[in-house]
């Protein structure tokens, strides 16, 4: 297996909503590898956040990777809009509809990398026939809908088993939810490649004082790297 390096993907759900452009530039300057955009519809998950116009508006401010996580149902009618808005990766939930195979096809057809997200209560059995269609698997370590929730430890074993299933396929495993310097090494050791962190990155900093963002990212990254 090639040597892994951990990527940190700050979630703008924890950023200052009135200053998204500046927040994104600040957190990238402080070491973010990707920018994670949590799209919620108030239906599939109990929260309402961003749509394609917001994604399009922040795209010019992102110089790394725009990682768009669709916690919405249905998904298919919105794929083209999020692709046209500038998404690099579009991740849909296995649980969001009956035709996830078609959804993944549509994401790739729209020119984006295809991600597949799994809620904490979802097992890996349904992944077997989808692995050759995905570029990324996002394992939720909290129930989707809100930031700042407590890490669900059962997902560590899920990631370990998922890594075995993936084998030598070029698929990245992303962890979303509850990532801190304490939980990052658990997921890194289990096989994670990308760690999404919201409050753990943005706490203590601001556009005017972004240094804490860099310190927070460094602490998560060092803890994760130490476990590899």
mmCIF file of N, CA, C and O in Angstrom, residues 73-158:
data_model
loop_
_atom_site.group_PDB
_atom_site.id
_atom_site.type_symbol
_atom_site.label_atom_id
_atom_site.label_comp_id
_atom_site.label_asym_id
_atom_site.label_seq_id
_atom_site.Cartn_x
_atom_site.Cartn_y
_atom_site.Cartn_z
ATOM 1 N N UNK A 73 -32.093 14.869 0.341
ATOM 2 C CA UNK A 73 -32.853 13.841 -0.372
ATOM 3 C C UNK A 73 -34.119 14.494 -0.945
ATOM 4 O O UNK A 73 -34.804 15.210 -0.225
ATOM 5 N N UNK A 74 -34.381 14.297 -2.246
ATOM 6 C CA UNK A 74 -33.571 13.537 -3.191
ATOM 7 C C UNK A 74 -32.287 14.284 -3.566
ATOM 8 O O UNK A 74 -32.208 15.499 -3.398
ATOM 9 N N UNK A 75 -31.328 13.538 -4.099
ATOM 10 C CA UNK A 75 -30.032 14.101 -4.478
ATOM 11 C C UNK A 75 -29.969 14.419 -5.972
ATOM 12 O O UNK A 75 -29.515 15.485 -6.379
ATOM 13 N N UNK A 76 -30.427 13.473 -6.782
ATOM 14 C CA UNK A 76 -30.185 13.535 -8.227
ATOM 15 C C UNK A 76 -30.578 14.859 -8.893
ATOM 16 O O UNK A 76 -29.846 15.351 -9.757
ATOM 17 N N UNK A 77 -31.722 15.475 -8.542
ATOM 18 C CA UNK A 77 -32.104 16.707 -9.237
ATOM 19 C C UNK A 77 -31.132 17.873 -9.034
ATOM 20 O O UNK A 77 -31.196 18.861 -9.761
ATOM 21 N N UNK A 78 -30.236 17.765 -8.040
ATOM 22 C CA UNK A 78 -29.365 18.888 -7.685
ATOM 23 C C UNK A 78 -27.909 18.672 -8.066
ATOM 24 O O UNK A 78 -27.080 19.568 -7.885
ATOM 25 N N UNK A 79 -27.585 17.493 -8.577
ATOM 26 C CA UNK A 79 -26.182 17.185 -8.871
ATOM 27 C C UNK A 79 -25.600 18.160 -9.880
ATOM 28 O O UNK A 79 -24.512 18.716 -9.678
ATOM 29 N N UNK A 80 -26.288 18.391 -10.980
ATOM 30 C CA UNK A 80 -25.752 19.275 -12.010
ATOM 31 C C UNK A 80 -25.539 20.686 -11.479
ATOM 32 O O UNK A 80 -24.540 21.340 -11.808
ATOM 33 N N UNK A 81 -26.460 21.174 -10.652
ATOM 34 C CA UNK A 81 -26.333 22.532 -10.112
ATOM 35 C C UNK A 81 -25.101 22.656 -9.220
ATOM 36 O O UNK A 81 -24.374 23.658 -9.295
ATOM 37 N N UNK A 82 -24.849 21.655 -8.387
ATOM 38 C CA UNK A 82 -23.670 21.710 -7.523
ATOM 39 C C UNK A 82 -22.383 21.516 -8.327
ATOM 40 O O UNK A 82 -21.352 22.105 -8.000
ATOM 41 N N UNK A 83 -22.441 20.724 -9.385
ATOM 42 C CA UNK A 83 -21.274 20.565 -10.252
ATOM 43 C C UNK A 83 -20.967 21.878 -10.963
ATOM 44 O O UNK A 83 -19.814 22.329 -11.010
ATOM 45 N N UNK A 84 -22.002 22.501 -11.515
ATOM 46 C CA UNK A 84 -21.815 23.766 -12.234
ATOM 47 C C UNK A 84 -21.346 24.883 -11.301
ATOM 48 O O UNK A 84 -20.682 25.834 -11.732
ATOM 49 N N UNK A 85 -21.667 24.768 -10.012
ATOM 50 C CA UNK A 85 -21.242 25.767 -9.030
ATOM 51 C C UNK A 85 -19.762 25.655 -8.700
ATOM 52 O O UNK A 85 -19.204 26.532 -8.045
ATOM 53 N N UNK A 86 -19.122 24.549 -9.141
ATOM 54 C CA UNK A 86 -17.681 24.442 -8.963
ATOM 55 C C UNK A 86 -17.194 23.364 -8.027
ATOM 56 O O UNK A 86 -16.020 23.351 -7.654
ATOM 57 N N UNK A 87 -18.063 22.440 -7.643
ATOM 58 C CA UNK A 87 -17.643 21.358 -6.746
ATOM 59 C C UNK A 87 -16.554 20.513 -7.396
ATOM 60 O O UNK A 87 -16.644 20.183 -8.582
ATOM 61 N N UNK A 88 -15.544 20.141 -6.632
ATOM 62 C CA UNK A 88 -14.540 19.177 -7.093
ATOM 63 C C UNK A 88 -14.980 17.757 -6.765
ATOM 64 O O UNK A 88 -14.848 16.838 -7.574
ATOM 65 N N UNK A 89 -15.490 17.586 -5.552
ATOM 66 C CA UNK A 89 -16.003 16.294 -5.087
ATOM 67 C C UNK A 89 -17.449 16.517 -4.661
ATOM 68 O O UNK A 89 -17.746 17.486 -3.945
ATOM 69 N N UNK A 90 -18.346 15.647 -5.086
ATOM 70 C CA UNK A 90 -19.721 15.665 -4.595
ATOM 71 C C UNK A 90 -19.978 14.332 -3.912
ATOM 72 O O UNK A 90 -19.823 13.269 -4.524
ATOM 73 N N UNK A 91 -20.357 14.409 -2.644
ATOM 74 C CA UNK A 91 -20.631 13.208 -1.854
ATOM 75 C C UNK A 91 -22.113 13.122 -1.551
ATOM 76 O O UNK A 91 -22.710 14.081 -1.047
ATOM 77 N N UNK A 92 -22.704 11.976 -1.872
ATOM 78 C CA UNK A 92 -24.115 11.720 -1.582
ATOM 79 C C UNK A 92 -24.208 10.590 -0.560
ATOM 80 O O UNK A 92 -23.307 9.755 -0.446
ATOM 81 N N UNK A 93 -25.321 10.558 0.153
ATOM 82 C CA UNK A 93 -25.517 9.534 1.180
ATOM 83 C C UNK A 93 -26.124 8.268 0.603
ATOM 84 O O UNK A 93 -27.072 8.325 -0.189
ATOM 85 N N UNK A 94 -25.584 7.136 1.022
ATOM 86 C CA UNK A 94 -26.148 5.834 0.658
ATOM 87 C C UNK A 94 -27.634 5.778 1.024
ATOM 88 O O UNK A 94 -28.437 5.183 0.312
ATOM 89 N N UNK A 95 -27.985 6.432 2.131
ATOM 90 C CA UNK A 95 -29.347 6.333 2.659
ATOM 91 C C UNK A 95 -30.324 7.312 2.018
ATOM 92 O O UNK A 95 -31.518 7.278 2.309
ATOM 93 N N UNK A 96 -29.840 8.178 1.127
ATOM 94 C CA UNK A 96 -30.661 9.296 0.659
ATOM 95 C C UNK A 96 -31.646 8.928 -0.445
ATOM 96 O O UNK A 96 -32.511 9.728 -0.790
ATOM 97 N N UNK A 97 -31.510 7.742 -1.019
ATOM 98 C CA UNK A 97 -32.426 7.373 -2.087
ATOM 99 C C UNK A 97 -32.256 5.930 -2.486
ATOM 100 O O UNK A 97 -31.288 5.275 -2.089
ATOM 101 N N UNK A 98 -33.183 5.416 -3.296
ATOM 102 C CA UNK A 98 -33.153 3.995 -3.651
ATOM 103 C C UNK A 98 -32.177 3.655 -4.767
ATOM 104 O O UNK A 98 -31.918 2.480 -5.009
ATOM 105 N N UNK A 99 -31.629 4.668 -5.459
ATOM 106 C CA UNK A 99 -30.819 4.395 -6.642
ATOM 107 C C UNK A 99 -29.440 5.035 -6.536
ATOM 108 O O UNK A 99 -29.048 5.837 -7.370
ATOM 109 N N UNK A 100 -28.699 4.669 -5.491
ATOM 110 C CA UNK A 100 -27.410 5.307 -5.254
ATOM 111 C C UNK A 100 -26.433 5.013 -6.401
ATOM 112 O O UNK A 100 -25.576 5.846 -6.722
ATOM 113 N N UNK A 101 -26.560 3.867 -7.050
ATOM 114 C CA UNK A 101 -25.707 3.550 -8.196
ATOM 115 C C UNK A 101 -25.892 4.607 -9.280
ATOM 116 O O UNK A 101 -24.921 5.135 -9.832
ATOM 117 N N UNK A 102 -27.136 4.938 -9.568
ATOM 118 C CA UNK A 102 -27.434 5.969 -10.566
ATOM 119 C C UNK A 102 -26.893 7.331 -10.121
ATOM 120 O O UNK A 102 -26.370 8.102 -10.938
ATOM 121 N N UNK A 103 -27.019 7.626 -8.843
ATOM 122 C CA UNK A 103 -26.535 8.900 -8.314
ATOM 123 C C UNK A 103 -25.030 9.040 -8.530
ATOM 124 O O UNK A 103 -24.546 10.085 -8.964
ATOM 125 N N UNK A 104 -24.291 7.989 -8.216
ATOM 126 C CA UNK A 104 -22.837 8.022 -8.398
ATOM 127 C C UNK A 104 -22.476 8.174 -9.868
ATOM 128 O O UNK A 104 -21.537 8.908 -10.220
ATOM 129 N N UNK A 105 -23.212 7.487 -10.745
ATOM 130 C CA UNK A 105 -22.998 7.657 -12.184
ATOM 131 C C UNK A 105 -23.195 9.115 -12.589
ATOM 132 O O UNK A 105 -22.413 9.668 -13.373
ATOM 133 N N UNK A 106 -24.259 9.730 -12.048
ATOM 134 C CA UNK A 106 -24.590 11.111 -12.412
ATOM 135 C C UNK A 106 -23.522 12.086 -11.928
ATOM 136 O O UNK A 106 -23.191 13.057 -12.620
ATOM 137 N N UNK A 107 -22.965 11.839 -10.749
ATOM 138 C CA UNK A 107 -21.912 12.726 -10.222
ATOM 139 C C UNK A 107 -20.690 12.669 -11.132
ATOM 140 O O UNK A 107 -20.119 13.700 -11.501
ATOM 141 N N UNK A 108 -20.297 11.464 -11.500
ATOM 142 C CA UNK A 108 -19.137 11.323 -12.397
ATOM 143 C C UNK A 108 -19.438 11.929 -13.766
ATOM 144 O O UNK A 108 -18.575 12.583 -14.366
ATOM 145 N N UNK A 109 -20.654 11.729 -14.258
ATOM 146 C CA UNK A 109 -21.034 12.272 -15.565
ATOM 147 C C UNK A 109 -21.011 13.796 -15.558
ATOM 148 O O UNK A 109 -20.780 14.427 -16.599
ATOM 149 N N UNK A 110 -21.222 14.388 -14.397
ATOM 150 C CA UNK A 110 -21.199 15.850 -14.266
ATOM 151 C C UNK A 110 -19.780 16.393 -14.154
ATOM 152 O O UNK A 110 -19.587 17.607 -14.037
ATOM 153 N N UNK A 111 -18.789 15.508 -14.157
ATOM 154 C CA UNK A 111 -17.396 15.936 -14.151
ATOM 155 C C UNK A 111 -16.758 16.055 -12.794
ATOM 156 O O UNK A 111 -15.669 16.615 -12.659
ATOM 157 N N UNK A 112 -17.424 15.521 -11.777
ATOM 158 C CA UNK A 112 -16.896 15.610 -10.412
ATOM 159 C C UNK A 112 -16.437 14.242 -9.922
ATOM 160 O O UNK A 112 -16.872 13.208 -10.434
ATOM 161 N N UNK A 113 -15.570 14.250 -8.926
ATOM 162 C CA UNK A 113 -15.254 13.015 -8.228
ATOM 163 C C UNK A 113 -16.470 12.629 -7.380
ATOM 164 O O UNK A 113 -17.157 13.495 -6.838
ATOM 165 N N UNK A 114 -16.701 11.323 -7.259
ATOM 166 C CA UNK A 114 -17.903 10.830 -6.581
ATOM 167 C C UNK A 114 -17.570 10.323 -5.191
ATOM 168 O O UNK A 114 -16.697 9.462 -5.017
ATOM 169 N N UNK A 115 -18.287 10.865 -4.208
ATOM 170 C CA UNK A 115 -18.157 10.413 -2.832
ATOM 171 C C UNK A 115 -19.433 9.726 -2.380
ATOM 172 O O UNK A 115 -20.529 10.062 -2.834
ATOM 173 N N UNK A 116 -19.285 8.784 -1.470
ATOM 174 C CA UNK A 116 -20.423 8.064 -0.893
ATOM 175 C C UNK A 116 -20.322 8.161 0.616
ATOM 176 O O UNK A 116 -19.304 7.787 1.198
ATOM 177 N N UNK A 117 -21.367 8.689 1.254
ATOM 178 C CA UNK A 117 -21.366 8.863 2.711
ATOM 179 C C UNK A 117 -22.235 7.811 3.383
ATOM 180 O O UNK A 117 -23.264 7.395 2.844
ATOM 181 N N UNK A 118 -21.784 7.390 4.575
ATOM 182 C CA UNK A 118 -22.497 6.392 5.365
ATOM 183 C C UNK A 118 -22.791 6.954 6.746
ATOM 184 O O UNK A 118 -21.884 7.415 7.447
ATOM 185 N N UNK A 119 -24.058 6.904 7.156
ATOM 186 C CA UNK A 119 -24.429 7.311 8.506
ATOM 187 C C UNK A 119 -23.889 6.306 9.526
ATOM 188 O O UNK A 119 -23.575 5.155 9.171
ATOM 189 N N UNK A 120 -23.813 6.693 10.809
ATOM 190 C CA UNK A 120 -23.260 5.788 11.812
ATOM 191 C C UNK A 120 -23.981 4.438 11.909
ATOM 192 O O UNK A 120 -23.353 3.418 12.190
ATOM 193 N N UNK A 121 -25.291 4.434 11.650
ATOM 194 C CA UNK A 121 -26.055 3.194 11.764
ATOM 195 C C UNK A 121 -26.056 2.333 10.517
ATOM 196 O O UNK A 121 -26.687 1.279 10.491
ATOM 197 N N UNK A 122 -25.353 2.767 9.471
ATOM 198 C CA UNK A 122 -25.326 2.044 8.193
ATOM 199 C C UNK A 122 -24.107 1.135 8.131
ATOM 200 O O UNK A 122 -22.989 1.577 8.386
ATOM 201 N N UNK A 123 -24.352 -0.133 7.774
ATOM 202 C CA UNK A 123 -23.259 -1.091 7.663
ATOM 203 C C UNK A 123 -22.571 -1.019 6.316
ATOM 204 O O UNK A 123 -22.917 -0.209 5.453
ATOM 205 N N UNK A 124 -21.601 -1.907 6.116
ATOM 206 C CA UNK A 124 -20.778 -1.888 4.910
ATOM 207 C C UNK A 124 -21.256 -2.851 3.826
ATOM 208 O O UNK A 124 -20.722 -2.843 2.717
ATOM 209 N N UNK A 125 -22.271 -3.660 4.108
ATOM 210 C CA UNK A 125 -22.673 -4.701 3.167
ATOM 211 C C UNK A 125 -23.042 -4.131 1.798
ATOM 212 O O UNK A 125 -22.708 -4.717 0.764
ATOM 213 N N UNK A 126 -23.723 -2.980 1.778
ATOM 214 C CA UNK A 126 -24.188 -2.420 0.513
ATOM 215 C C UNK A 126 -23.080 -1.726 -0.280
ATOM 216 O O UNK A 126 -23.317 -1.255 -1.395
ATOM 217 N N UNK A 127 -21.893 -1.655 0.305
ATOM 218 C CA UNK A 127 -20.778 -0.991 -0.375
ATOM 219 C C UNK A 127 -20.139 -1.847 -1.460
ATOM 220 O O UNK A 127 -19.533 -1.337 -2.389
ATOM 221 N N UNK A 128 -20.274 -3.158 -1.348
ATOM 222 C CA UNK A 128 -19.485 -4.075 -2.167
ATOM 223 C C UNK A 128 -19.619 -3.807 -3.663
ATOM 224 O O UNK A 128 -18.635 -3.848 -4.399
ATOM 225 N N UNK A 129 -20.837 -3.515 -4.117
ATOM 226 C CA UNK A 129 -21.060 -3.326 -5.547
ATOM 227 C C UNK A 129 -20.926 -1.875 -5.989
ATOM 228 O O UNK A 129 -21.216 -1.541 -7.133
ATOM 229 N N UNK A 130 -20.475 -1.031 -5.085
ATOM 230 C CA UNK A 130 -20.339 0.392 -5.394
ATOM 231 C C UNK A 130 -18.888 0.862 -5.378
ATOM 232 O O UNK A 130 -18.595 1.950 -5.845
ATOM 233 N N UNK A 131 -17.987 0.049 -4.846
ATOM 234 C CA UNK A 131 -16.623 0.513 -4.622
ATOM 235 C C UNK A 131 -15.916 0.945 -5.898
ATOM 236 O O UNK A 131 -15.092 1.860 -5.869
ATOM 237 N N UNK A 132 -16.243 0.312 -7.013
ATOM 238 C CA UNK A 132 -15.557 0.690 -8.249
ATOM 239 C C UNK A 132 -16.153 1.939 -8.895
ATOM 240 O O UNK A 132 -15.707 2.368 -9.961
ATOM 241 N N UNK A 133 -17.142 2.546 -8.216
ATOM 242 C CA UNK A 133 -17.780 3.752 -8.739
ATOM 243 C C UNK A 133 -17.441 4.996 -7.924
ATOM 244 O O UNK A 133 -17.917 6.081 -8.229
ATOM 245 N N UNK A 134 -16.678 4.819 -6.845
ATOM 246 C CA UNK A 134 -16.450 5.945 -5.944
ATOM 247 C C UNK A 134 -14.972 6.315 -5.871
ATOM 248 O O UNK A 134 -14.086 5.478 -6.065
ATOM 249 N N UNK A 135 -14.743 7.585 -5.610
ATOM 250 C CA UNK A 135 -13.396 8.101 -5.383
ATOM 251 C C UNK A 135 -13.137 8.309 -3.891
ATOM 252 O O UNK A 135 -11.992 8.398 -3.458
ATOM 253 N N UNK A 136 -14.232 8.396 -3.119
ATOM 254 C CA UNK A 136 -14.129 8.706 -1.698
ATOM 255 C C UNK A 136 -15.300 8.073 -0.972
ATOM 256 O O UNK A 136 -16.424 8.042 -1.496
ATOM 257 N N UNK A 137 -15.041 7.567 0.232
ATOM 258 C CA UNK A 137 -16.116 7.120 1.125
ATOM 259 C C UNK A 137 -16.035 7.959 2.389
ATOM 260 O O UNK A 137 -14.977 8.028 3.036
ATOM 261 N N UNK A 138 -17.144 8.612 2.712
ATOM 262 C CA UNK A 138 -17.215 9.460 3.896
ATOM 263 C C UNK A 138 -17.952 8.708 5.002
ATOM 264 O O UNK A 138 -19.141 8.415 4.872
ATOM 265 N N UNK A 139 -17.239 8.390 6.066
ATOM 266 C CA UNK A 139 -17.831 7.712 7.215
ATOM 267 C C UNK A 139 -18.220 8.772 8.242
ATOM 268 O O UNK A 139 -17.360 9.509 8.736
ATOM 269 N N UNK A 140 -19.503 8.837 8.539
ATOM 270 C CA UNK A 140 -19.979 9.788 9.547
ATOM 271 C C UNK A 140 -19.697 9.240 10.940
ATOM 272 O O UNK A 140 -20.146 8.145 11.283
ATOM 273 N N UNK A 141 -18.954 10.001 11.733
ATOM 274 C CA UNK A 141 -18.661 9.600 13.107
ATOM 275 C C UNK A 141 -19.574 10.316 14.097
ATOM 276 O O UNK A 141 -19.399 10.215 15.312
ATOM 277 N N UNK A 142 -20.550 11.050 13.550
ATOM 278 C CA UNK A 142 -21.673 11.601 14.319
ATOM 279 C C UNK A 142 -22.902 11.438 13.435
ATOM 280 O O UNK A 142 -22.789 11.187 12.237
ATOM 281 N N UNK A 143 -24.083 11.595 14.007
ATOM 282 C CA UNK A 143 -25.275 11.611 13.179
ATOM 283 C C UNK A 143 -25.341 12.950 12.460
ATOM 284 O O UNK A 143 -25.199 14.004 13.084
ATOM 285 N N UNK A 144 -25.514 12.958 11.131
ATOM 286 C CA UNK A 144 -25.417 14.205 10.371
ATOM 287 C C UNK A 144 -26.527 15.183 10.725
ATOM 288 O O UNK A 144 -27.620 14.789 11.092
ATOM 289 N N UNK A 145 -26.179 16.476 10.624
ATOM 290 C CA UNK A 145 -27.165 17.515 10.873
ATOM 291 C C UNK A 145 -26.627 18.692 11.648
ATOM 292 O O UNK A 145 -27.029 19.820 11.400
ATOM 293 N N UNK A 146 -25.711 18.434 12.559
ATOM 294 C CA UNK A 146 -25.201 19.517 13.394
ATOM 295 C C UNK A 146 -23.711 19.342 13.670
ATOM 296 O O UNK A 146 -23.228 18.210 13.783
ATOM 297 N N UNK A 147 -22.997 20.455 13.800
ATOM 298 C CA UNK A 147 -21.602 20.419 14.192
ATOM 299 C C UNK A 147 -21.466 20.274 15.695
ATOM 300 O O UNK A 147 -22.426 20.431 16.444
ATOM 301 N N UNK A 148 -20.259 19.965 16.135
ATOM 302 C CA UNK A 148 -19.954 19.953 17.563
ATOM 303 C C UNK A 148 -20.482 18.763 18.338
ATOM 304 O O UNK A 148 -20.537 18.795 19.564
ATOM 305 N N UNK A 149 -20.869 17.680 17.648
ATOM 306 C CA UNK A 149 -21.402 16.516 18.351
ATOM 307 C C UNK A 149 -20.283 15.596 18.837
ATOM 308 O O UNK A 149 -19.154 15.681 18.403
ATOM 309 N N UNK A 150 -20.674 14.684 19.730
ATOM 310 C CA UNK A 150 -19.715 13.750 20.322
ATOM 311 C C UNK A 150 -19.406 12.606 19.357
ATOM 312 O O UNK A 150 -20.290 12.061 18.708
ATOM 313 N N UNK A 151 -18.150 12.248 19.278
ATOM 314 C CA UNK A 151 -17.621 11.199 18.420
ATOM 315 C C UNK A 151 -18.227 9.838 18.786
ATOM 316 O O UNK A 151 -18.310 9.466 19.954
ATOM 317 N N UNK A 152 -18.660 9.071 17.768
ATOM 318 C CA UNK A 152 -19.236 7.740 17.975
ATOM 319 C C UNK A 152 -18.136 6.697 17.720
ATOM 320 O O UNK A 152 -17.723 6.469 16.588
ATOM 321 N N UNK A 153 -17.668 6.074 18.791
ATOM 322 C CA UNK A 153 -16.464 5.232 18.705
ATOM 323 C C UNK A 153 -16.647 3.967 17.885
ATOM 324 O O UNK A 153 -15.652 3.418 17.382
ATOM 325 N N UNK A 154 -17.882 3.498 17.702
ATOM 326 C CA UNK A 154 -18.083 2.283 16.909
ATOM 327 C C UNK A 154 -17.632 2.459 15.464
ATOM 328 O O UNK A 154 -17.374 1.467 14.761
ATOM 329 N N UNK A 155 -17.501 3.714 15.024
ATOM 330 C CA UNK A 155 -17.137 3.956 13.628
ATOM 331 C C UNK A 155 -15.657 3.678 13.352
ATOM 332 O O UNK A 155 -15.254 3.557 12.192
ATOM 333 N N UNK A 156 -14.852 3.566 14.393
ATOM 334 C CA UNK A 156 -13.434 3.245 14.192
ATOM 335 C C UNK A 156 -13.305 1.852 13.572
ATOM 336 O O UNK A 156 -12.564 1.658 12.599
ATOM 337 N N UNK A 157 -14.053 0.905 14.106
ATOM 338 C CA UNK A 157 -14.007 -0.453 13.557
ATOM 339 C C UNK A 157 -14.578 -0.485 12.142
ATOM 340 O O UNK A 157 -14.084 -1.235 11.280
ATOM 341 N N UNK A 158 -15.599 0.328 11.880
ATOM 342 C CA UNK A 158 -16.160 0.394 10.522
ATOM 343 C C UNK A 158 -15.094 0.843 9.527
ATOM 344 O O UNK A 158 -14.967 0.282 8.434
#
